[in-house]
Amino acid sequence: VQLVESGGGSVQAGGSLRLSCTVSGRGCDSYIMSWFRQAPGKERQFVAAIRWPVDSTKYADSAKGRFTVSRDDTRDTVYLQMNRLLPEDTAVYFCAAGAPGQRITYGSAYNYWGQGTQVTVSS
């Protein structure tokens, strides 16, 4: 299974970005798909998750109301729409896939990771 993220970049505070994560090797409906981020000098942090087939979602408090996670089955792609970005959202964003059970916010519970995409938000 391979995960490839794209869509990162540099924006000003208040701007938007949409990250994409394309899954190959096995359909993304086989996993819970999540987004994590890691800022320099900080620990990896859970951002959002989406599961099939119920399509339920979960968000970190910092993401609620600003970020939306979604998926496109036909493309085996998961998205993270990020609006009203803040400088503190600056980080490398990673896509993860796995079967974490109740440990959905724990990065160690995921089997597969993408290479990450940089998001930089300037004030």
GROMACS .gro file of N, CA, C and O in nm:
model
  492
    1VAL      N    1   0.086  -0.119   0.000
    1VAL     CA    2   0.000   0.000   0.000
    1VAL      C    3   0.089   0.124   0.000
    1VAL      O    4   0.184   0.133   0.079
    2GLN      N    5   0.058   0.215  -0.087
    2GLN     CA    6   0.133   0.341  -0.094
    2GLN      C    7   0.037   0.459  -0.082
    2GLN      O    8  -0.072   0.456  -0.138
    3LEU      N    9   0.081   0.558  -0.008
    3LEU     CA   10   0.003   0.680   0.009
    3LEU      C   11   0.086   0.796  -0.045
    3LEU      O   12   0.204   0.809  -0.010
    4VAL      N   13   0.025   0.878  -0.126
    4VAL     CA   14   0.095   0.993  -0.183
    4VAL      C   15   0.013   1.119  -0.158
    4VAL      O   16  -0.100   1.130  -0.206
    5GLU      N   17   0.072   1.212  -0.082
    5GLU     CA   18   0.005   1.338  -0.053
    5GLU      C   19   0.044   1.443  -0.155
    5GLU      O   20   0.153   1.439  -0.212
    6SER      N   21  -0.044   1.538  -0.171
    6SER     CA   22  -0.016   1.654  -0.256
    6SER      C   23  -0.104   1.769  -0.210
    6SER      O   24  -0.197   1.749  -0.130
    7GLY      N   25  -0.073   1.888  -0.260
    7GLY     CA   26  -0.158   2.003  -0.232
    7GLY      C   27  -0.104   2.100  -0.130
    7GLY      O   28  -0.165   2.204  -0.105
    8GLY      N   29   0.010   2.069  -0.070
    8GLY     CA   30   0.066   2.164   0.026
    8GLY      C   31   0.117   2.289  -0.044
    8GLY      O   32   0.122   2.297  -0.166
    9GLY      N   33   0.154   2.388   0.036
    9GLY     CA   34   0.206   2.511  -0.019
    9GLY      C   35   0.213   2.618   0.086
    9GLY      O   36   0.203   2.591   0.205
   10SER      N   37   0.231   2.742   0.039
   10SER     CA   38   0.241   2.856   0.127
   10SER      C   39   0.123   2.949   0.105
   10SER      O   40   0.091   2.982  -0.010
   11VAL      N   41   0.059   2.988   0.212
   11VAL     CA   42  -0.056   3.078   0.205
   11VAL      C   43  -0.047   3.178   0.319
   11VAL      O   44   0.024   3.156   0.417
   12GLN      N   45  -0.121   3.284   0.307
   12GLN     CA   46  -0.132   3.380   0.415
   12GLN      C   47  -0.241   3.337   0.511
   12GLN      O   48  -0.333   3.262   0.474
   13ALA      N   49  -0.231   3.385   0.632
   13ALA     CA   50  -0.333   3.355   0.732
   13ALA      C   51  -0.470   3.393   0.678
   13ALA      O   52  -0.488   3.497   0.615
   14GLY      N   53  -0.567   3.305   0.703
   14GLY     CA   54  -0.701   3.326   0.652
   14GLY      C   55  -0.728   3.256   0.520
   14GLY      O   56  -0.843   3.247   0.476
   15GLY      N   57  -0.622   3.209   0.457
   15GLY     CA   58  -0.635   3.143   0.329
   15GLY      C   59  -0.676   2.997   0.342
   15GLY      O   60  -0.701   2.947   0.452
   16SER      N   61  -0.682   2.930   0.227
   16SER     CA   62  -0.727   2.790   0.222
   16SER      C   63  -0.630   2.706   0.140
   16SER      O   64  -0.565   2.756   0.048
   17LEU      N   65  -0.628   2.578   0.172
   17LEU     CA   66  -0.556   2.479   0.094
   17LEU      C   67  -0.636   2.350   0.098
   17LEU      O   68  -0.705   2.322   0.197
   18ARG      N   69  -0.623   2.270  -0.007
   18ARG     CA   70  -0.681   2.137  -0.006
   18ARG      C   71  -0.572   2.034  -0.029
   18ARG      O   72  -0.506   2.035  -0.133
   19LEU      N   73  -0.554   1.948   0.068
   19LEU     CA   74  -0.458   1.840   0.057
   19LEU      C   75  -0.527   1.715   0.002
   19LEU      O   76  -0.644   1.690   0.032
   20SER      N   77  -0.452   1.638  -0.075
   20SER     CA   78  -0.502   1.513  -0.130
   20SER      C   79  -0.410   1.399  -0.089
   20SER      O   80  -0.288   1.418  -0.077
   21CYS      N   81  -0.468   1.283  -0.071
   21CYS     CA   82  -0.391   1.163  -0.041
   21CYS      C   83  -0.447   1.050  -0.127
   21CYS      O   84  -0.561   1.009  -0.107
   22THR      N   85  -0.368   1.004  -0.219
   22THR     CA   86  -0.411   0.897  -0.309
   22THR      C   87  -0.353   0.764  -0.262
   22THR      O   88  -0.232   0.755  -0.234
   23VAL      N   89  -0.438   0.663  -0.255
   23VAL     CA   90  -0.400   0.531  -0.205
   23VAL      C   91  -0.385   0.436  -0.323
   23VAL      O   92  -0.472   0.430  -0.409
   24SER      N   93  -0.277   0.363  -0.324
   24SER     CA   94  -0.260   0.261  -0.427
   24SER      C   95  -0.220   0.130  -0.360
   24SER      O   96  -0.166   0.129  -0.250
   25GLY      N   97  -0.249   0.022  -0.426
   25GLY     CA   98  -0.216  -0.109  -0.373
   25GLY      C   99  -0.333  -0.179  -0.308
   25GLY      O  100  -0.339  -0.302  -0.304
   26ARG      N  101  -0.425  -0.101  -0.256
   26ARG     CA  102  -0.545  -0.155  -0.196
   26ARG      C  103  -0.644  -0.041  -0.181
   26ARG      O  104  -0.603   0.071  -0.155
   27GLY      N  105  -0.770  -0.069  -0.199
   27GLY     CA  106  -0.869   0.037  -0.194
   27GLY      C  107  -0.872   0.106  -0.058
   27GLY      O  108  -0.854   0.043   0.045
   28CYS      N  109  -0.892   0.237  -0.060
   28CYS     CA  110  -0.891   0.311   0.066
   28CYS      C  111  -1.012   0.279   0.151
   28CYS      O  112  -1.015   0.315   0.269
   29ASP      N  113  -1.109   0.208   0.095
   29ASP     CA  114  -1.222   0.169   0.178
   29ASP      C  115  -1.186   0.053   0.270
   29ASP      O  116  -1.268   0.010   0.350
   30SER      N  117  -1.063   0.003   0.260
   30SER     CA  118  -1.019  -0.102   0.350
   30SER      C  119  -0.969  -0.048   0.483
   30SER      O  120  -0.941  -0.126   0.575
   31TYR      N  121  -0.953   0.083   0.494
   31TYR     CA  122  -0.885   0.141   0.609
   31TYR      C  123  -0.960   0.260   0.665
   31TYR      O  124  -1.044   0.320   0.599
   32ILE      N  125  -0.925   0.294   0.785
   32ILE     CA  126  -0.952   0.428   0.836
   32ILE      C  127  -0.839   0.516   0.783
   32ILE      O  128  -0.721   0.480   0.791
   33MET      N  129  -0.876   0.628   0.726
   33MET     CA  130  -0.778   0.720   0.669
   33MET      C  131  -0.773   0.845   0.755
   33MET      O  132  -0.877   0.901   0.787
   34SER      N  133  -0.654   0.885   0.790
   34SER     CA  134  -0.637   0.999   0.879
   34SER      C  135  -0.531   1.094   0.830
   34SER      O  136  -0.445   1.058   0.750
   35TRP      N  137  -0.539   1.214   0.881
   35TRP     CA  138  -0.437   1.316   0.859
   35TRP      C  139  -0.373   1.351   0.993
   35TRP      O  140  -0.442   1.369   1.094
   36PHE      N  141  -0.241   1.359   0.991
   36PHE     CA  142  -0.162   1.403   1.103
   36PHE      C  143  -0.073   1.518   1.057
   36PHE      O  144  -0.055   1.538   0.936
   37ARG      N  145  -0.017   1.589   1.150
   37ARG     CA  146   0.078   1.694   1.115
   37ARG      C  147   0.188   1.700   1.218
   37ARG      O  148   0.170   1.660   1.333
   38GLN      N  149   0.301   1.751   1.174
   38GLN     CA  150   0.414   1.766   1.264
   38GLN      C  151   0.485   1.896   1.233
   38GLN      O  152   0.536   1.917   1.121
   39ALA      N  153   0.489   1.984   1.331
   39ALA     CA  154   0.560   2.110   1.320
   39ALA      C  155   0.703   2.092   1.369
   39ALA      O  156   0.730   1.999   1.448
   40PRO      N  157   0.794   2.175   1.327
   40PRO     CA  158   0.934   2.162   1.371
   40PRO      C  159   0.947   2.164   1.522
   40PRO      O  160   0.890   2.252   1.589
   41GLY      N  161   1.017   2.067   1.575
   41GLY     CA  162   1.040   2.061   1.718
   41GLY      C  163   0.921   2.013   1.801
   41GLY      O  164   0.928   2.013   1.923
   42LYS      N  165   0.815   1.972   1.733
   42LYS     CA  166   0.695   1.928   1.805
   42LYS      C  167   0.662   1.784   1.769
   42LYS      O  168   0.706   1.731   1.668
   43GLU      N  169   0.579   1.722   1.852
   43GLU     CA  170   0.536   1.586   1.826
   43GLU      C  171   0.430   1.583   1.717
   43GLU      O  172   0.359   1.681   1.692
   44ARG      N  173   0.420   1.468   1.654
   44ARG     CA  174   0.315   1.448   1.554
   44ARG      C  175   0.178   1.460   1.621
   44ARG      O  176   0.157   1.411   1.732
   45GLN      N  177   0.086   1.521   1.549
   45GLN     CA  178  -0.044   1.556   1.606
   45GLN      C  179  -0.156   1.508   1.514
   45GLN      O  180  -0.151   1.529   1.392
   46PHE      N  181  -0.255   1.446   1.572
   46PHE     CA  182  -0.373   1.404   1.495
   46PHE      C  183  -0.450   1.527   1.449
   46PHE      O  184  -0.466   1.624   1.524
   47VAL      N  185  -0.501   1.520   1.325
   47VAL     CA  186  -0.579   1.630   1.270
   47VAL      C  187  -0.723   1.587   1.242
   47VAL      O  188  -0.817   1.650   1.289
   48ALA      N  189  -0.738   1.481   1.161
   48ALA     CA  190  -0.873   1.439   1.120
   48ALA      C  191  -0.869   1.296   1.070
   48ALA      O  192  -0.764   1.248   1.026
   49ALA      N  193  -0.985   1.230   1.074
   49ALA     CA  194  -0.997   1.092   1.026
   49ALA      C  195  -1.132   1.071   0.962
   49ALA      O  196  -1.230   1.139   0.995
   50ILE      N  197  -1.137   0.974   0.870
   50ILE     CA  198  -1.262   0.936   0.806
   50ILE      C  199  -1.262   0.785   0.788
   50ILE      O  200  -1.160   0.724   0.758
   51ARG      N  201  -1.377   0.724   0.809
   51ARG     CA  202  -1.385   0.579   0.798
   51ARG      C  203  -1.497   0.540   0.702
   51ARG      O  204  -1.595   0.613   0.685
   52TRP      N  205  -1.478   0.424   0.641
   52TRP     CA  206  -1.578   0.364   0.555
   52TRP      C  207  -1.650   0.253   0.630
   52TRP      O  208  -1.597   0.200   0.727
   53PRO      N  209  -1.766   0.203   0.589
   53PRO     CA  210  -1.852   0.266   0.489
   53PRO      C  211  -1.945   0.371   0.549
   53PRO      O  212  -2.018   0.437   0.477
   54VAL      N  213  -1.938   0.384   0.681
   54VAL     CA  214  -2.030   0.477   0.745
   54VAL      C  215  -1.995   0.621   0.711
   54VAL      O  216  -2.080   0.709   0.718
   55ASP      N  217  -1.868   0.643   0.673
   55ASP     CA  218  -1.823   0.777   0.636
   55ASP      C  219  -1.827   0.872   0.755
   55ASP      O  220  -1.850   0.991   0.739
   56SER      N  221  -1.807   0.818   0.872
   56SER     CA  222  -1.801   0.905   0.990
   56SER      C  223  -1.666   0.974   0.995
   56SER      O  224  -1.567   0.925   0.941
   57THR      N  225  -1.663   1.088   1.062
   57THR     CA  226  -1.540   1.167   1.070
   57THR      C  227  -1.509   1.204   1.215
   57THR      O  228  -1.597   1.203   1.301
   58LYS      N  229  -1.383   1.235   1.236
   58LYS     CA  230  -1.338   1.279   1.368
   58LYS      C  231  -1.233   1.386   1.347
   58LYS      O  232  -1.151   1.375   1.256
   59TYR      N  233  -1.237   1.490   1.431
   59TYR     CA  234  -1.145   1.601   1.417
   59TYR      C  235  -1.078   1.635   1.549
   59TYR      O  236  -1.139   1.622   1.655
   60ALA      N  237  -0.956   1.682   1.539
   60ALA     CA  238  -0.893   1.742   1.655
   60ALA      C  239  -0.963   1.875   1.684
   60ALA      O  240  -1.021   1.937   1.593
   61ASP      N  241  -0.959   1.917   1.808
   61ASP     CA  242  -1.025   2.043   1.844
   61ASP      C  243  -0.973   2.159   1.760
   61ASP      O  244  -1.048   2.249   1.722
   62SER      N  245  -0.846   2.156   1.728
   62SER     CA  246  -0.785   2.266   1.652
   62SER      C  247  -0.836   2.271   1.508
   62SER      O  248  -0.822   2.373   1.440
   63ALA      N  249  -0.893   2.160   1.461
   63ALA     CA  250  -0.940   2.152   1.323
   63ALA      C  251  -1.091   2.172   1.308
   63ALA      O  252  -1.139   2.203   1.198
   64LYS      N  253  -1.163   2.153   1.415
   64LYS     CA  254  -1.309   2.162   1.409
   64LYS      C  255  -1.355   2.299   1.361
   64LYS      O  256  -1.308   2.402   1.408
   65GLY      N  257  -1.446   2.297   1.266
   65GLY     CA  258  -1.502   2.421   1.213
   65GLY      C  259  -1.418   2.486   1.104
   65GLY      O  260  -1.466   2.578   1.037
   66ARG      N  261  -1.295   2.440   1.085
   66ARG     CA  262  -1.210   2.498   0.981
   66ARG      C  263  -1.167   2.395   0.877
   66ARG      O  264  -1.151   2.429   0.760
   67PHE      N  265  -1.147   2.272   0.919
   67PHE     CA  266  -1.100   2.167   0.829
   67PHE      C  267  -1.213   2.068   0.802
   67PHE      O  268  -1.296   2.041   0.889
   68THR      N  269  -1.212   2.011   0.681
   68THR     CA  270  -1.308   1.908   0.645
   68THR      C  271  -1.236   1.793   0.576
   68THR      O  272  -1.164   1.816   0.477
   69VAL      N  273  -1.256   1.674   0.627
   69VAL     CA  274  -1.198   1.554   0.565
   69VAL      C  275  -1.308   1.485   0.484
   69VAL      O  276  -1.423   1.476   0.527
   70SER      N  277  -1.271   1.439   0.365
   70SER     CA  278  -1.366   1.373   0.277
   70SER      C  279  -1.292   1.272   0.192
   70SER      O  280  -1.169   1.265   0.194
   71ARG      N  281  -1.367   1.195   0.116
   71ARG     CA  282  -1.302   1.095   0.031
   71ARG      C  283  -1.379   1.078  -0.098
   71ARG      O  284  -1.498   1.106  -0.106
   72ASP      N  285  -1.308   1.030  -0.198
   72ASP     CA  286  -1.366   0.998  -0.329
   72ASP      C  287  -1.331   0.853  -0.359
   72ASP      O  288  -1.217   0.821  -0.393
   73ASP      N  289  -1.431   0.767  -0.347
   73ASP     CA  290  -1.407   0.625  -0.369
   73ASP      C  291  -1.358   0.595  -0.509
   73ASP      O  292  -1.275   0.507  -0.530
   74THR      N  293  -1.409   0.668  -0.605
   74THR     CA  294  -1.374   0.639  -0.745
   74THR      C  295  -1.227   0.668  -0.773
   74THR      O  296  -1.170   0.613  -0.867
   75ARG      N  297  -1.167   0.752  -0.691
   75ARG     CA  298  -1.026   0.788  -0.711
   75ARG      C  299  -0.935   0.734  -0.601
   75ARG      O  300  -0.815   0.762  -0.604
   76ASP      N  301  -0.995   0.662  -0.505
   76ASP     CA  302  -0.916   0.615  -0.391
   76ASP      C  303  -0.835   0.730  -0.331
   76ASP      O  304  -0.714   0.717  -0.304
   77THR      N  305  -0.901   0.840  -0.312
   77THR     CA  306  -0.835   0.961  -0.264
   77THR      C  307  -0.909   1.019  -0.146
   77THR      O  308  -1.033   1.023  -0.145
   78VAL      N  309  -0.833   1.064  -0.049
   78VAL     CA  310  -0.886   1.131   0.068
   78VAL      C  311  -0.840   1.277   0.062
   78VAL      O  312  -0.726   1.304   0.022
   79TYR      N  313  -0.927   1.366   0.104
   79TYR     CA  314  -0.896   1.509   0.098
   79TYR      C  315  -0.900   1.571   0.237
   79TYR      O  316  -0.973   1.524   0.325
   80LEU      N  317  -0.825   1.676   0.254
   80LEU     CA  318  -0.835   1.760   0.373
   80LEU      C  319  -0.848   1.904   0.325
   80LEU      O  320  -0.750   1.964   0.279
   81GLN      N  321  -0.968   1.956   0.333
   81GLN     CA  322  -0.992   2.095   0.298
   81GLN      C  323  -0.965   2.179   0.421
   81GLN      O  324  -1.028   2.158   0.526
   82MET      N  325  -0.874   2.273   0.410
   82MET     CA  326  -0.834   2.355   0.524
   82MET      C  327  -0.867   2.500   0.493
   82MET      O  328  -0.815   2.558   0.398
   83ASN      N  329  -0.956   2.556   0.573
   83ASN     CA  330  -0.997   2.695   0.557
   83ASN      C  331  -0.955   2.776   0.678
   83ASN      O  332  -0.926   2.721   0.784
   84ARG      N  333  -0.955   2.906   0.661
   84ARG     CA  334  -0.920   3.000   0.770
   84ARG      C  335  -0.790   2.956   0.837
   84ARG      O  336  -0.783   2.945   0.960
   85LEU      N  337  -0.690   2.932   0.757
   85LEU     CA  338  -0.563   2.882   0.809
   85LEU      C  339  -0.496   2.985   0.899
   85LEU      O  340  -0.507   3.107   0.878
   86LEU      N  341  -0.426   2.933   0.998
   86LEU     CA  342  -0.355   3.015   1.096
   86LEU      C  343  -0.206   2.983   1.090
   86LEU      O  344  -0.168   2.872   1.049
   87PRO      N  345  -0.122   3.074   1.133
   87PRO     CA  346   0.023   3.045   1.133
   87PRO      C  347   0.056   2.918   1.212
   87PRO      O  348   0.149   2.845   1.174
   88GLU      N  349  -0.020   2.889   1.315
   88GLU     CA  350   0.007   2.769   1.394
   88GLU      C  351  -0.032   2.641   1.323
   88GLU      O  352  -0.006   2.531   1.373
   89ASP      N  353  -0.094   2.651   1.207
   89ASP     CA  354  -0.122   2.533   1.125
   89ASP      C  355   0.000   2.492   1.042
   89ASP      O  356  -0.002   2.388   0.975
   90THR      N  357   0.103   2.572   1.045
   90THR     CA  358   0.224   2.541   0.970
   90THR      C  359   0.286   2.410   1.019
   90THR      O  360   0.312   2.395   1.138
   91ALA      N  361   0.304   2.317   0.927
   91ALA     CA  362   0.355   2.185   0.963
   91ALA      C  363   0.370   2.102   0.836
   91ALA      O  364   0.323   2.143   0.728
   92VAL      N  365   0.433   1.987   0.850
   92VAL     CA  366   0.426   1.886   0.746
   92VAL      C  367   0.304   1.800   0.776
   92VAL      O  368   0.288   1.751   0.888
   93TYR      N  369   0.220   1.784   0.676
   93TYR     CA  370   0.097   1.708   0.691
   93TYR      C  371   0.114   1.570   0.628
   93TYR      O  372   0.160   1.558   0.514
   94PHE      N  373   0.075   1.469   0.705
   94PHE     CA  374   0.090   1.331   0.663
   94PHE      C  375  -0.046   1.263   0.654
   94PHE      O  376  -0.132   1.283   0.740
   95CYS      N  377  -0.059   1.179   0.555
   95CYS     CA  378  -0.174   1.092   0.541
   95CYS      C  379  -0.137   0.956   0.600
   95CYS      O  380  -0.023   0.909   0.582
   96ALA      N  381  -0.232   0.892   0.668
   96ALA     CA  382  -0.206   0.762   0.728
   96ALA      C  383  -0.325   0.671   0.705
   96ALA      O  384  -0.440   0.717   0.699
   97ALA      N  385  -0.298   0.541   0.694
   97ALA     CA  386  -0.402   0.442   0.673
   97ALA      C  387  -0.380   0.326   0.769
   97ALA      O  388  -0.267   0.286   0.795
   98GLY      N  389  -0.489   0.272   0.820
   98GLY     CA  390  -0.475   0.158   0.909
   98GLY      C  391  -0.608   0.118   0.969
   98GLY      O  392  -0.715   0.160   0.924
   99ALA      N  393  -0.597   0.036   1.072
   99ALA     CA  394  -0.713  -0.011   1.147
   99ALA      C  395  -0.686   0.016   1.295
   99ALA      O  396  -0.662  -0.077   1.372
  100PRO      N  397  -0.688   0.141   1.335
  100PRO     CA  398  -0.646   0.178   1.469
  100PRO      C  399  -0.744   0.146   1.579
  100PRO      O  400  -0.712   0.162   1.698
  101GLY      N  401  -0.864   0.103   1.543
  101GLY     CA  402  -0.964   0.075   1.646
  101GLY      C  403  -0.996   0.199   1.727
  101GLY      O  404  -1.023   0.305   1.671
  102GLN      N  405  -0.988   0.187   1.859
  102GLN     CA  406  -1.019   0.300   1.947
  102GLN      C  407  -0.904   0.399   1.954
  102GLN      O  408  -0.920   0.510   2.006
  103ARG      N  409  -0.787   0.361   1.902
  103ARG     CA  410  -0.669   0.447   1.911
  103ARG      C  411  -0.656   0.533   1.786
  103ARG      O  412  -0.546   0.550   1.733
  104ILE      N  413  -0.765   0.587   1.740
  104ILE     CA  414  -0.770   0.656   1.612
  104ILE      C  415  -0.683   0.780   1.609
  104ILE      O  416  -0.638   0.821   1.501
  105THR      N  417  -0.655   0.839   1.724
  105THR     CA  418  -0.573   0.961   1.726
  105THR      C  419  -0.425   0.933   1.751
  105THR      O  420  -0.346   1.026   1.762
  106TYR      N  421  -0.389   0.806   1.759
  106TYR     CA  422  -0.251   0.766   1.787
  106TYR      C  423  -0.181   0.727   1.657
  106TYR      O  424  -0.216   0.629   1.592
  107GLY      N  425  -0.081   0.800   1.622
  107GLY     CA  426  -0.008   0.770   1.499
  107GLY      C  427   0.052   0.631   1.498
  107GLY      O  428   0.059   0.566   1.393
  108SER      N  429   0.091   0.581   1.614
  108SER     CA  430   0.152   0.449   1.622
  108SER      C  431   0.054   0.337   1.586
  108SER      O  432   0.095   0.223   1.563
  109ALA      N  433  -0.074   0.367   1.579
  109ALA     CA  434  -0.175   0.266   1.549
  109ALA      C  435  -0.197   0.248   1.399
  109ALA      O  436  -0.278   0.165   1.359
  110TYR      N  437  -0.129   0.326   1.317
  110TYR     CA  438  -0.149   0.320   1.173
  110TYR      C  439  -0.035   0.242   1.106
  110TYR      O  440   0.081   0.252   1.145
  111ASN      N  441  -0.072   0.171   0.999
  111ASN     CA  442   0.025   0.085   0.932
  111ASN      C  443   0.099   0.154   0.818
  111ASN      O  444   0.214   0.120   0.788
  112TYR      N  445   0.032   0.247   0.754
  112TYR     CA  446   0.088   0.304   0.631
  112TYR      C  447   0.087   0.456   0.639
  112TYR      O  448  -0.010   0.516   0.688
  113TRP      N  449   0.194   0.516   0.584
  113TRP     CA  450   0.211   0.661   0.588
  113TRP      C  451   0.258   0.712   0.452
  113TRP      O  452   0.333   0.645   0.381
  114GLY      N  453   0.214   0.833   0.422
  114GLY     CA  454   0.268   0.901   0.306
  114GLY      C  455   0.396   0.974   0.342
  114GLY      O  456   0.441   0.971   0.457
  115GLN      N  457   0.452   1.041   0.244
  115GLN     CA  458   0.581   1.108   0.262
  115GLN      C  459   0.566   1.247   0.325
  115GLN      O  460   0.665   1.305   0.370
  116GLY      N  461   0.445   1.298   0.326
  116GLY     CA  462   0.420   1.428   0.386
  116GLY      C  463   0.422   1.541   0.284
  116GLY      O  464   0.488   1.533   0.180
  117THR      N  465   0.347   1.644   0.314
  117THR     CA  466   0.345   1.763   0.230
  117THR      C  467   0.349   1.886   0.321
  117THR      O  468   0.280   1.892   0.422
  118GLN      N  469   0.432   1.983   0.284
  118GLN     CA  470   0.454   2.100   0.369
  118GLN      C  471   0.343   2.203   0.352
  118GLN      O  472   0.306   2.238   0.238
  119VAL      N  473   0.293   2.251   0.463
  119VAL     CA  474   0.197   2.361   0.465
  119VAL      C  475   0.259   2.473   0.548
  119VAL      O  476   0.298   2.452   0.663
  120THR      N  477   0.269   2.590   0.487
  120THR     CA  478   0.326   2.706   0.555
  120THR      C  479   0.226   2.820   0.550
  120THR      O  480   0.180   2.858   0.441
  121VAL      N  481   0.191   2.871   0.667
  121VAL     CA  482   0.095   2.980   0.677
  121VAL      C  483   0.165   3.100   0.737
  121VAL      O  484   0.216   3.094   0.849
  122SER      N  485   0.167   3.208   0.664
  122SER     CA  486   0.235   3.330   0.710
  122SER      C  487   0.133   3.429   0.765
  122SER      O  488   0.018   3.434   0.719
  123SER      N  489   0.178   3.507   0.861
  123SER     CA  490   0.087   3.604   0.925
  123SER      C  491   0.087   3.736   0.850
  123SER      O  492   0.167   3.760   0.761
   0.00000   0.00000   0.00000
